[in-house]
CSV table of C-alpha atoms in Angstrom, one decimal:
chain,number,residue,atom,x,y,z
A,1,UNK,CA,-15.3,-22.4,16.3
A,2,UNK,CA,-12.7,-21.7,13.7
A,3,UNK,CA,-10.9,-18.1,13.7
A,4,UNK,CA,-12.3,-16.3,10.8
A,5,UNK,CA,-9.3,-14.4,11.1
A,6,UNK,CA,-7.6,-16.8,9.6
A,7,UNK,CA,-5.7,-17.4,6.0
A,8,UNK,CA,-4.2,-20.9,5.9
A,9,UNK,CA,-3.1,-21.9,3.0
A,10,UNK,CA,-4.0,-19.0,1.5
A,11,UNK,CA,-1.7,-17.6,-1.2
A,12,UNK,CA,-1.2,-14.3,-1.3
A,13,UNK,CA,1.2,-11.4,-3.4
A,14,UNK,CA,2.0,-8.3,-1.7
A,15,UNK,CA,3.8,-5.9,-4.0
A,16,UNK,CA,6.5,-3.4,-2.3
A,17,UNK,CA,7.1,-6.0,0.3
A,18,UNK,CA,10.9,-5.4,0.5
A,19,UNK,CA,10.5,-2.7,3.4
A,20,UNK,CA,8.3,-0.4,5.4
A,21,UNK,CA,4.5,-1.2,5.1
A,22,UNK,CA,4.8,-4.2,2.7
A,23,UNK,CA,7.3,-5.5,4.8
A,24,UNK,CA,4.8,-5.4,7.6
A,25,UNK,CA,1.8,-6.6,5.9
A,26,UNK,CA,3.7,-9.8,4.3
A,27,UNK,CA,4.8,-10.8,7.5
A,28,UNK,CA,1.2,-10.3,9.2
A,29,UNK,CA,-0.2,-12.1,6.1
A,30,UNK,CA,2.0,-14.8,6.6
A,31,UNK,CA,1.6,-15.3,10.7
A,32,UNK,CA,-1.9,-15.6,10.0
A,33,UNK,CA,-1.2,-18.5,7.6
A,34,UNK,CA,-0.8,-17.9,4.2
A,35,UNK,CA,1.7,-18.1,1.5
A,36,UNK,CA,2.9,-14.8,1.1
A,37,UNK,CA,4.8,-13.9,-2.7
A,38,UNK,CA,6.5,-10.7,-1.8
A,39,UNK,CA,7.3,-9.0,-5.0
A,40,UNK,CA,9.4,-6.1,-5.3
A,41,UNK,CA,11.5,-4.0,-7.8
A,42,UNK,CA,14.4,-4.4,-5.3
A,43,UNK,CA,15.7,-8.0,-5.7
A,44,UNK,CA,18.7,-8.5,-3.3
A,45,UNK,CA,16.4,-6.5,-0.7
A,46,UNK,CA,13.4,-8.7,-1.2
A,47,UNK,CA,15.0,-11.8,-1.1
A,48,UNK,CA,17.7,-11.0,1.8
A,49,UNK,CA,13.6,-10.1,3.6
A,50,UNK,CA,12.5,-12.8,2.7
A,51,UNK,CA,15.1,-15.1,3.8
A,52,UNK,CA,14.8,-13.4,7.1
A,53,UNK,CA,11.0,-14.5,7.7
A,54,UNK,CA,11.6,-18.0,6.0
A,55,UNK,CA,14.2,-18.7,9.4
A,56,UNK,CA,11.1,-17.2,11.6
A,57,UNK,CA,9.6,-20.6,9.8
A,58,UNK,CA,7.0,-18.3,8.0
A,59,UNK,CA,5.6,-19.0,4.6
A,60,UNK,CA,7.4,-16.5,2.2
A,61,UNK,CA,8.8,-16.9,-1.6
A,62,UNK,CA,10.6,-13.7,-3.3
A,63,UNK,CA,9.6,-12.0,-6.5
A,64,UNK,CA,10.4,-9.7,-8.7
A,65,UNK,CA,8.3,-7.1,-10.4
A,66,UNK,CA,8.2,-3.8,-11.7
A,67,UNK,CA,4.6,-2.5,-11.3
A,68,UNK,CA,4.8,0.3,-13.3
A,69,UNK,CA,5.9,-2.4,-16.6
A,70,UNK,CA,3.0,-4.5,-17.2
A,71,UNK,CA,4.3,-6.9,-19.0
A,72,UNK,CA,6.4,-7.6,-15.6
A,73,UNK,CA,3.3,-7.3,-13.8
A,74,UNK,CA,1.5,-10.4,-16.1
A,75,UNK,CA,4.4,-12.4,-15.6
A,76,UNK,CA,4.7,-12.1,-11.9
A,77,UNK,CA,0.8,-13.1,-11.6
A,78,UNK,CA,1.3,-15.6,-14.7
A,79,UNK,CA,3.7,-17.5,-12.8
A,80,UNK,CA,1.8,-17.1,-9.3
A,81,UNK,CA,-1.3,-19.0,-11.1
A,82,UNK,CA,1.5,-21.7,-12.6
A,83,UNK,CA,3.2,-22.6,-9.6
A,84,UNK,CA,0.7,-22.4,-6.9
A,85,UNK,CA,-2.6,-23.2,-9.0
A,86,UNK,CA,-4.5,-20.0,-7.9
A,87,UNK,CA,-4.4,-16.4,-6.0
A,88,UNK,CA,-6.7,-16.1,-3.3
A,89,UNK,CA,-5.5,-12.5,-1.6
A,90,UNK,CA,-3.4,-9.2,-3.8
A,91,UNK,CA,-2.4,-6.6,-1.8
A,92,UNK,CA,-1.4,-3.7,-4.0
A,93,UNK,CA,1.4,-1.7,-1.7
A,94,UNK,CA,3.9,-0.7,-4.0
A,95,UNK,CA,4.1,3.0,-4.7
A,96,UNK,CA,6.2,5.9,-4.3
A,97,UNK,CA,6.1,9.5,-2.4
A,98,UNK,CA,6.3,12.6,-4.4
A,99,UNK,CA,9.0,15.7,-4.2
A,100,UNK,CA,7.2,18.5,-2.3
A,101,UNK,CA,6.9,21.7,-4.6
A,102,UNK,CA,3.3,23.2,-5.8
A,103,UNK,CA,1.4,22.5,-8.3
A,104,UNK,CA,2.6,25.8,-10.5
A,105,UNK,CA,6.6,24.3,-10.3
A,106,UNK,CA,5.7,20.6,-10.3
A,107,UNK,CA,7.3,19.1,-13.3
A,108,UNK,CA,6.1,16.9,-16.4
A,109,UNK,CA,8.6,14.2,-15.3
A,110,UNK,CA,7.5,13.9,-11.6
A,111,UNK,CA,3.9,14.5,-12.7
A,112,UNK,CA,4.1,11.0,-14.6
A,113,UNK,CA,6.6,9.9,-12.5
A,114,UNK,CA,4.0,8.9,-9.1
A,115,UNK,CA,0.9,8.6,-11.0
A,116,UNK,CA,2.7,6.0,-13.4
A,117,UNK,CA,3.9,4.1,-10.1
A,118,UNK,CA,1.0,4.6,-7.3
A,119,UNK,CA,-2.0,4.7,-9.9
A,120,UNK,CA,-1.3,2.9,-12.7
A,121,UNK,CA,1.3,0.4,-10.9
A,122,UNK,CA,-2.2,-0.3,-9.1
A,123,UNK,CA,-4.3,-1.0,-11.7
A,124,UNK,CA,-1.7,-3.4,-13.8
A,125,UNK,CA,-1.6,-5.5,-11.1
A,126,UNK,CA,-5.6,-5.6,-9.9
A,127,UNK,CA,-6.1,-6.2,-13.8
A,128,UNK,CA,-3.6,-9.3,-13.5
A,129,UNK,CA,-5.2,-10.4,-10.2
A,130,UNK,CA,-8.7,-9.9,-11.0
A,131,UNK,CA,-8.9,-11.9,-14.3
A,132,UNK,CA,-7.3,-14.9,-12.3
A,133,UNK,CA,-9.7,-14.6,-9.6
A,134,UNK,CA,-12.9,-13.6,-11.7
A,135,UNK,CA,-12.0,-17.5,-13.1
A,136,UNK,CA,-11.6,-18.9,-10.0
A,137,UNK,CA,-14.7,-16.7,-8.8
A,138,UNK,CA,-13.0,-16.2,-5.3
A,139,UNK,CA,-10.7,-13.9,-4.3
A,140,UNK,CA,-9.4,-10.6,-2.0
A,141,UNK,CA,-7.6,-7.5,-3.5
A,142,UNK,CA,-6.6,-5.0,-0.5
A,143,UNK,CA,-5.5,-1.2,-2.7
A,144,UNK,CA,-3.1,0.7,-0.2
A,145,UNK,CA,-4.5,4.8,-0.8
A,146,UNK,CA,-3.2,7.0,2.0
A,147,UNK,CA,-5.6,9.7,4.0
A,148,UNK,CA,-4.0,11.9,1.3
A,149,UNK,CA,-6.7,10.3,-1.1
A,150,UNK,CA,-9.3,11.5,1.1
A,151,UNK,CA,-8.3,14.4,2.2
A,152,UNK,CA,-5.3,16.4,0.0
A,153,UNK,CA,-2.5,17.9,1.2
A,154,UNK,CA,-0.6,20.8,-0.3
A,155,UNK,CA,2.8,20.4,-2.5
A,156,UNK,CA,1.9,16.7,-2.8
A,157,UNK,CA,-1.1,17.1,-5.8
A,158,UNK,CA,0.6,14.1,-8.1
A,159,UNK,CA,0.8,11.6,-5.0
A,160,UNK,CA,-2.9,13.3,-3.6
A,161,UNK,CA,-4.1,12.0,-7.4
A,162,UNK,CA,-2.9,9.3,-7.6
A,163,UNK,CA,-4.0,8.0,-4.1
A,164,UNK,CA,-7.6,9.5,-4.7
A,165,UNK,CA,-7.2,7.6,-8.0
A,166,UNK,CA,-6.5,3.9,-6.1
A,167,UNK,CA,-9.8,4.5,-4.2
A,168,UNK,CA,-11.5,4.9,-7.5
A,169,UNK,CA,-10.3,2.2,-9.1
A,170,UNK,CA,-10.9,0.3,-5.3
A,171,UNK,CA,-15.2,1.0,-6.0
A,172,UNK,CA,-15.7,0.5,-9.3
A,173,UNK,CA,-13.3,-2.8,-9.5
A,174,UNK,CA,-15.5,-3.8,-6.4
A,175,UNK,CA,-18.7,-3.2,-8.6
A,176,UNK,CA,-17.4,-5.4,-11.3
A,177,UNK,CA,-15.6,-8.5,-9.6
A,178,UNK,CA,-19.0,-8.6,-7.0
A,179,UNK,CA,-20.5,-11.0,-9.2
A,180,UNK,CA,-17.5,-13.6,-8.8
A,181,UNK,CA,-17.6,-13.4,-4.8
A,182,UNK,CA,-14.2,-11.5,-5.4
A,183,UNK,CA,-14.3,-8.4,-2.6
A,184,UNK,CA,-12.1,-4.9,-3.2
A,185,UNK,CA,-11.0,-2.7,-0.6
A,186,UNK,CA,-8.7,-0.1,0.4
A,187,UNK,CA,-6.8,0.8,3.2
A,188,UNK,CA,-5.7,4.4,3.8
A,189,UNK,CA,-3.0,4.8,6.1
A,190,UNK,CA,-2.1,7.8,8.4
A,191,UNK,CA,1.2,8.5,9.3
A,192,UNK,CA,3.7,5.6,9.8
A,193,UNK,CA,7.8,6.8,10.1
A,194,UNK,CA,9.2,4.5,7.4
A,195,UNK,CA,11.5,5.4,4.8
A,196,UNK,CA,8.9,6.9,2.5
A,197,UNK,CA,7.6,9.3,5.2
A,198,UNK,CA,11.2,10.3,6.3
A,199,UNK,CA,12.2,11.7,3.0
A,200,UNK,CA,8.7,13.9,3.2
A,201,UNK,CA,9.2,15.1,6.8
A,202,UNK,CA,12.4,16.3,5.9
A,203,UNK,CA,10.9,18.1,2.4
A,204,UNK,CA,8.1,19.5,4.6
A,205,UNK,CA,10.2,20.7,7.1
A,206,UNK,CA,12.3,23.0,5.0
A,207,UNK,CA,9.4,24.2,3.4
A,208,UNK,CA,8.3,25.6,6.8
A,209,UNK,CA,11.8,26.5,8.4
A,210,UNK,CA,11.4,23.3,10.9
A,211,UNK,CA,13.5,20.6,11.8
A,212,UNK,CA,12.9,17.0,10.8
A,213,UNK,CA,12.4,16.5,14.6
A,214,UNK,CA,10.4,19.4,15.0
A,215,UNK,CA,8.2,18.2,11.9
A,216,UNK,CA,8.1,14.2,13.6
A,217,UNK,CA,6.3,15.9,16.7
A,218,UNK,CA,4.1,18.5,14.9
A,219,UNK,CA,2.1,15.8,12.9
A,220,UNK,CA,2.5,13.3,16.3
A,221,UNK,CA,0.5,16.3,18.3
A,222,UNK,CA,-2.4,16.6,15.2
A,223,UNK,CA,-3.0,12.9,16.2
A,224,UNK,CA,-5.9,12.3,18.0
A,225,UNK,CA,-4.3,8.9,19.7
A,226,UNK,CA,-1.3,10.7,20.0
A,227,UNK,CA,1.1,8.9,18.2
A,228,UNK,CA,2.4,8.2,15.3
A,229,UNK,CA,1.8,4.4,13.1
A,230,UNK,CA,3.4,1.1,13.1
A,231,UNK,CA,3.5,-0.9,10.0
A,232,UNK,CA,1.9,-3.7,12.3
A,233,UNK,CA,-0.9,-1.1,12.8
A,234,UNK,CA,-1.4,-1.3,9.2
A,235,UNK,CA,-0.8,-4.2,8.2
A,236,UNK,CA,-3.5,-5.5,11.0
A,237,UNK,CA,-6.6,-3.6,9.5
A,238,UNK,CA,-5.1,-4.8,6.0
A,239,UNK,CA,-5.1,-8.7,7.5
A,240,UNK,CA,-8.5,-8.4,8.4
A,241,UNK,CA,-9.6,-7.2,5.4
A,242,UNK,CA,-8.3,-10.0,3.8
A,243,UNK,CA,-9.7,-12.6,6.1
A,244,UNK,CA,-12.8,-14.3,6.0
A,245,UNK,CA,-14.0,-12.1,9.0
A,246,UNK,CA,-14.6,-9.2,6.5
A,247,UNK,CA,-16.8,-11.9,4.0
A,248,UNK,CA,-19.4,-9.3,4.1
A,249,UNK,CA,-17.5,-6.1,3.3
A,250,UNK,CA,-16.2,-4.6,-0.5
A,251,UNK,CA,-16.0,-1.4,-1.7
A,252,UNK,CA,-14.9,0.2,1.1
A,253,UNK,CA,-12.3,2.5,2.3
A,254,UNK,CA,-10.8,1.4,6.0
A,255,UNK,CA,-8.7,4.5,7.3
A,256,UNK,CA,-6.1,3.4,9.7
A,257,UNK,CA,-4.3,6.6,11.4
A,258,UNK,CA,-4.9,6.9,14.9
A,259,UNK,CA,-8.0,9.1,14.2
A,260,UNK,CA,-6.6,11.9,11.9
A,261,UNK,CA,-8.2,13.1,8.7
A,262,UNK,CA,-5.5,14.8,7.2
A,263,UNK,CA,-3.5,17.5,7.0
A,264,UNK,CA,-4.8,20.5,5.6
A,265,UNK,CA,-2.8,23.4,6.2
A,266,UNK,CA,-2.3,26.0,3.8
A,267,UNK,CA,1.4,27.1,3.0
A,268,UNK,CA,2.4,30.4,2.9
A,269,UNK,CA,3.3,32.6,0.3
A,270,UNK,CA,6.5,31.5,-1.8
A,271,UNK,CA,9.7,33.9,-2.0
């Protein structure tokens, strides 16, 4: 019997693929057997990554794109369609954290700033992806939300939006691409230590007088599996969401986090 788990010659785009979770997710995406497009704002970073898989004899090709510019997005996807002749699997990754203050000193700038990126970054591209694969009437489009869409924390309300916003966008696109055998899902991850969670442990920490190291091990304790995320953790519930094995699923919202709901704590009172 074939593995359903498998993609062969599949072609997929992964946005943010330059480092941490896209990283992980193009390279899974890829093992498994597709044609991975790994687009990203960062060009000499993207391409130097994907030069790195190419000599692991992996199926990768760089891109360019700047999610939160939709005319980038449409060309990315426009030139996706022309060279490969269709997009079977999108996985929307590309976003950004947010600076940790509260919601009474959180700025205009960084306000627009996340949600322009995370939320709206999002949509551009399932807009692009989903009018090729409504033609083609197949397709898979994985949204990256974050347990933070599910359950908020406090001094992060623009990224808590914005990630609540994705799994929004995840249902009702699911409702609307159903009749053209295209599925949407989301994934929401838990705590993995890449570069975007570093900068927040270090925010967080300050806030509440601890170290960075002191922070690492306070959210590995609220884990129920007791440690913190891989990318590869990720990027497998993402993979299987994107596989055949999942035929049967859209509209649904996979958490991946080693059992934890959130964090809910509230702060103190401000000096």
């Amino acid at each position: 019997m074939d593995d359903p788990h498998r993609i062969d010659g599949q072609i997929a785009v992964v946005t943010g693929a330059a480092q941490g979770l896209g990283l992980g997710i193009s390279e899974r995406l890829a093992r498994n057997g597709a044609t991975v497009v790994m687009a990203d704002l960062q060009r000499e970073k993207v391409e130097e990554e994907a030069g790195r898989l190419q000599n692991l004899r992996l199926s990768v090709l760089p891109s360019f794109v700047d999610v939160s510019d939709s005319a980038s997005v449409n060309a990315c996807f426009d030139a996706v369609a022309e060279s490969h002749g269709r997009l079977d699997i999108l996985v929307n990754n590309a976003g950004v954290g947010q600076k940790v203050a509260p919601v009474v000193e959180l700025d205009d700038g960084e306000w627009d700033r996340v949600l322009r990126i995370t939320l709206t970054g999002t949509f551009y591209c399932c807009r692009a992806a989903g009018r090729i694969m409504e033609g083609q009437e197949a397709g898979a489009i994985v949204n990256i939300s974050s347990i933070n869409g599910q359950n908020p924390a406090a001094l992060v309300a623009a990224y808590n939006a914005a990630k609540e916003g994705v799994i929004s966008l995840t249902r009702t696109l699911a409702l609307e691409l159903a009749a053209y055998g295209v599925r949407v899902n989301a994934v929401c991850p838990g705590p993995v230590y890449t570069a975007f969670n570093r900068s927040n442990m270090v925010q967080r920490g300050k806030t509440l007088g601890l170290s960075e190291e002191e922070m690492i091990e306070r959210i590995r304790s609220a884990i129920p599996l007791g440690r913190w995320g891989e990318p590869e953790d990720i990027a497998n519930g993402v993979a299987f969401l994107c596989s055949p094995a999942a035929g049967w699923i859209t509209g649904e919202v996979l958490r991946v986090s080693g059992g934890m709901e959130g964090v809910a704590a509230a702060p103190g009172r401000r000096k």
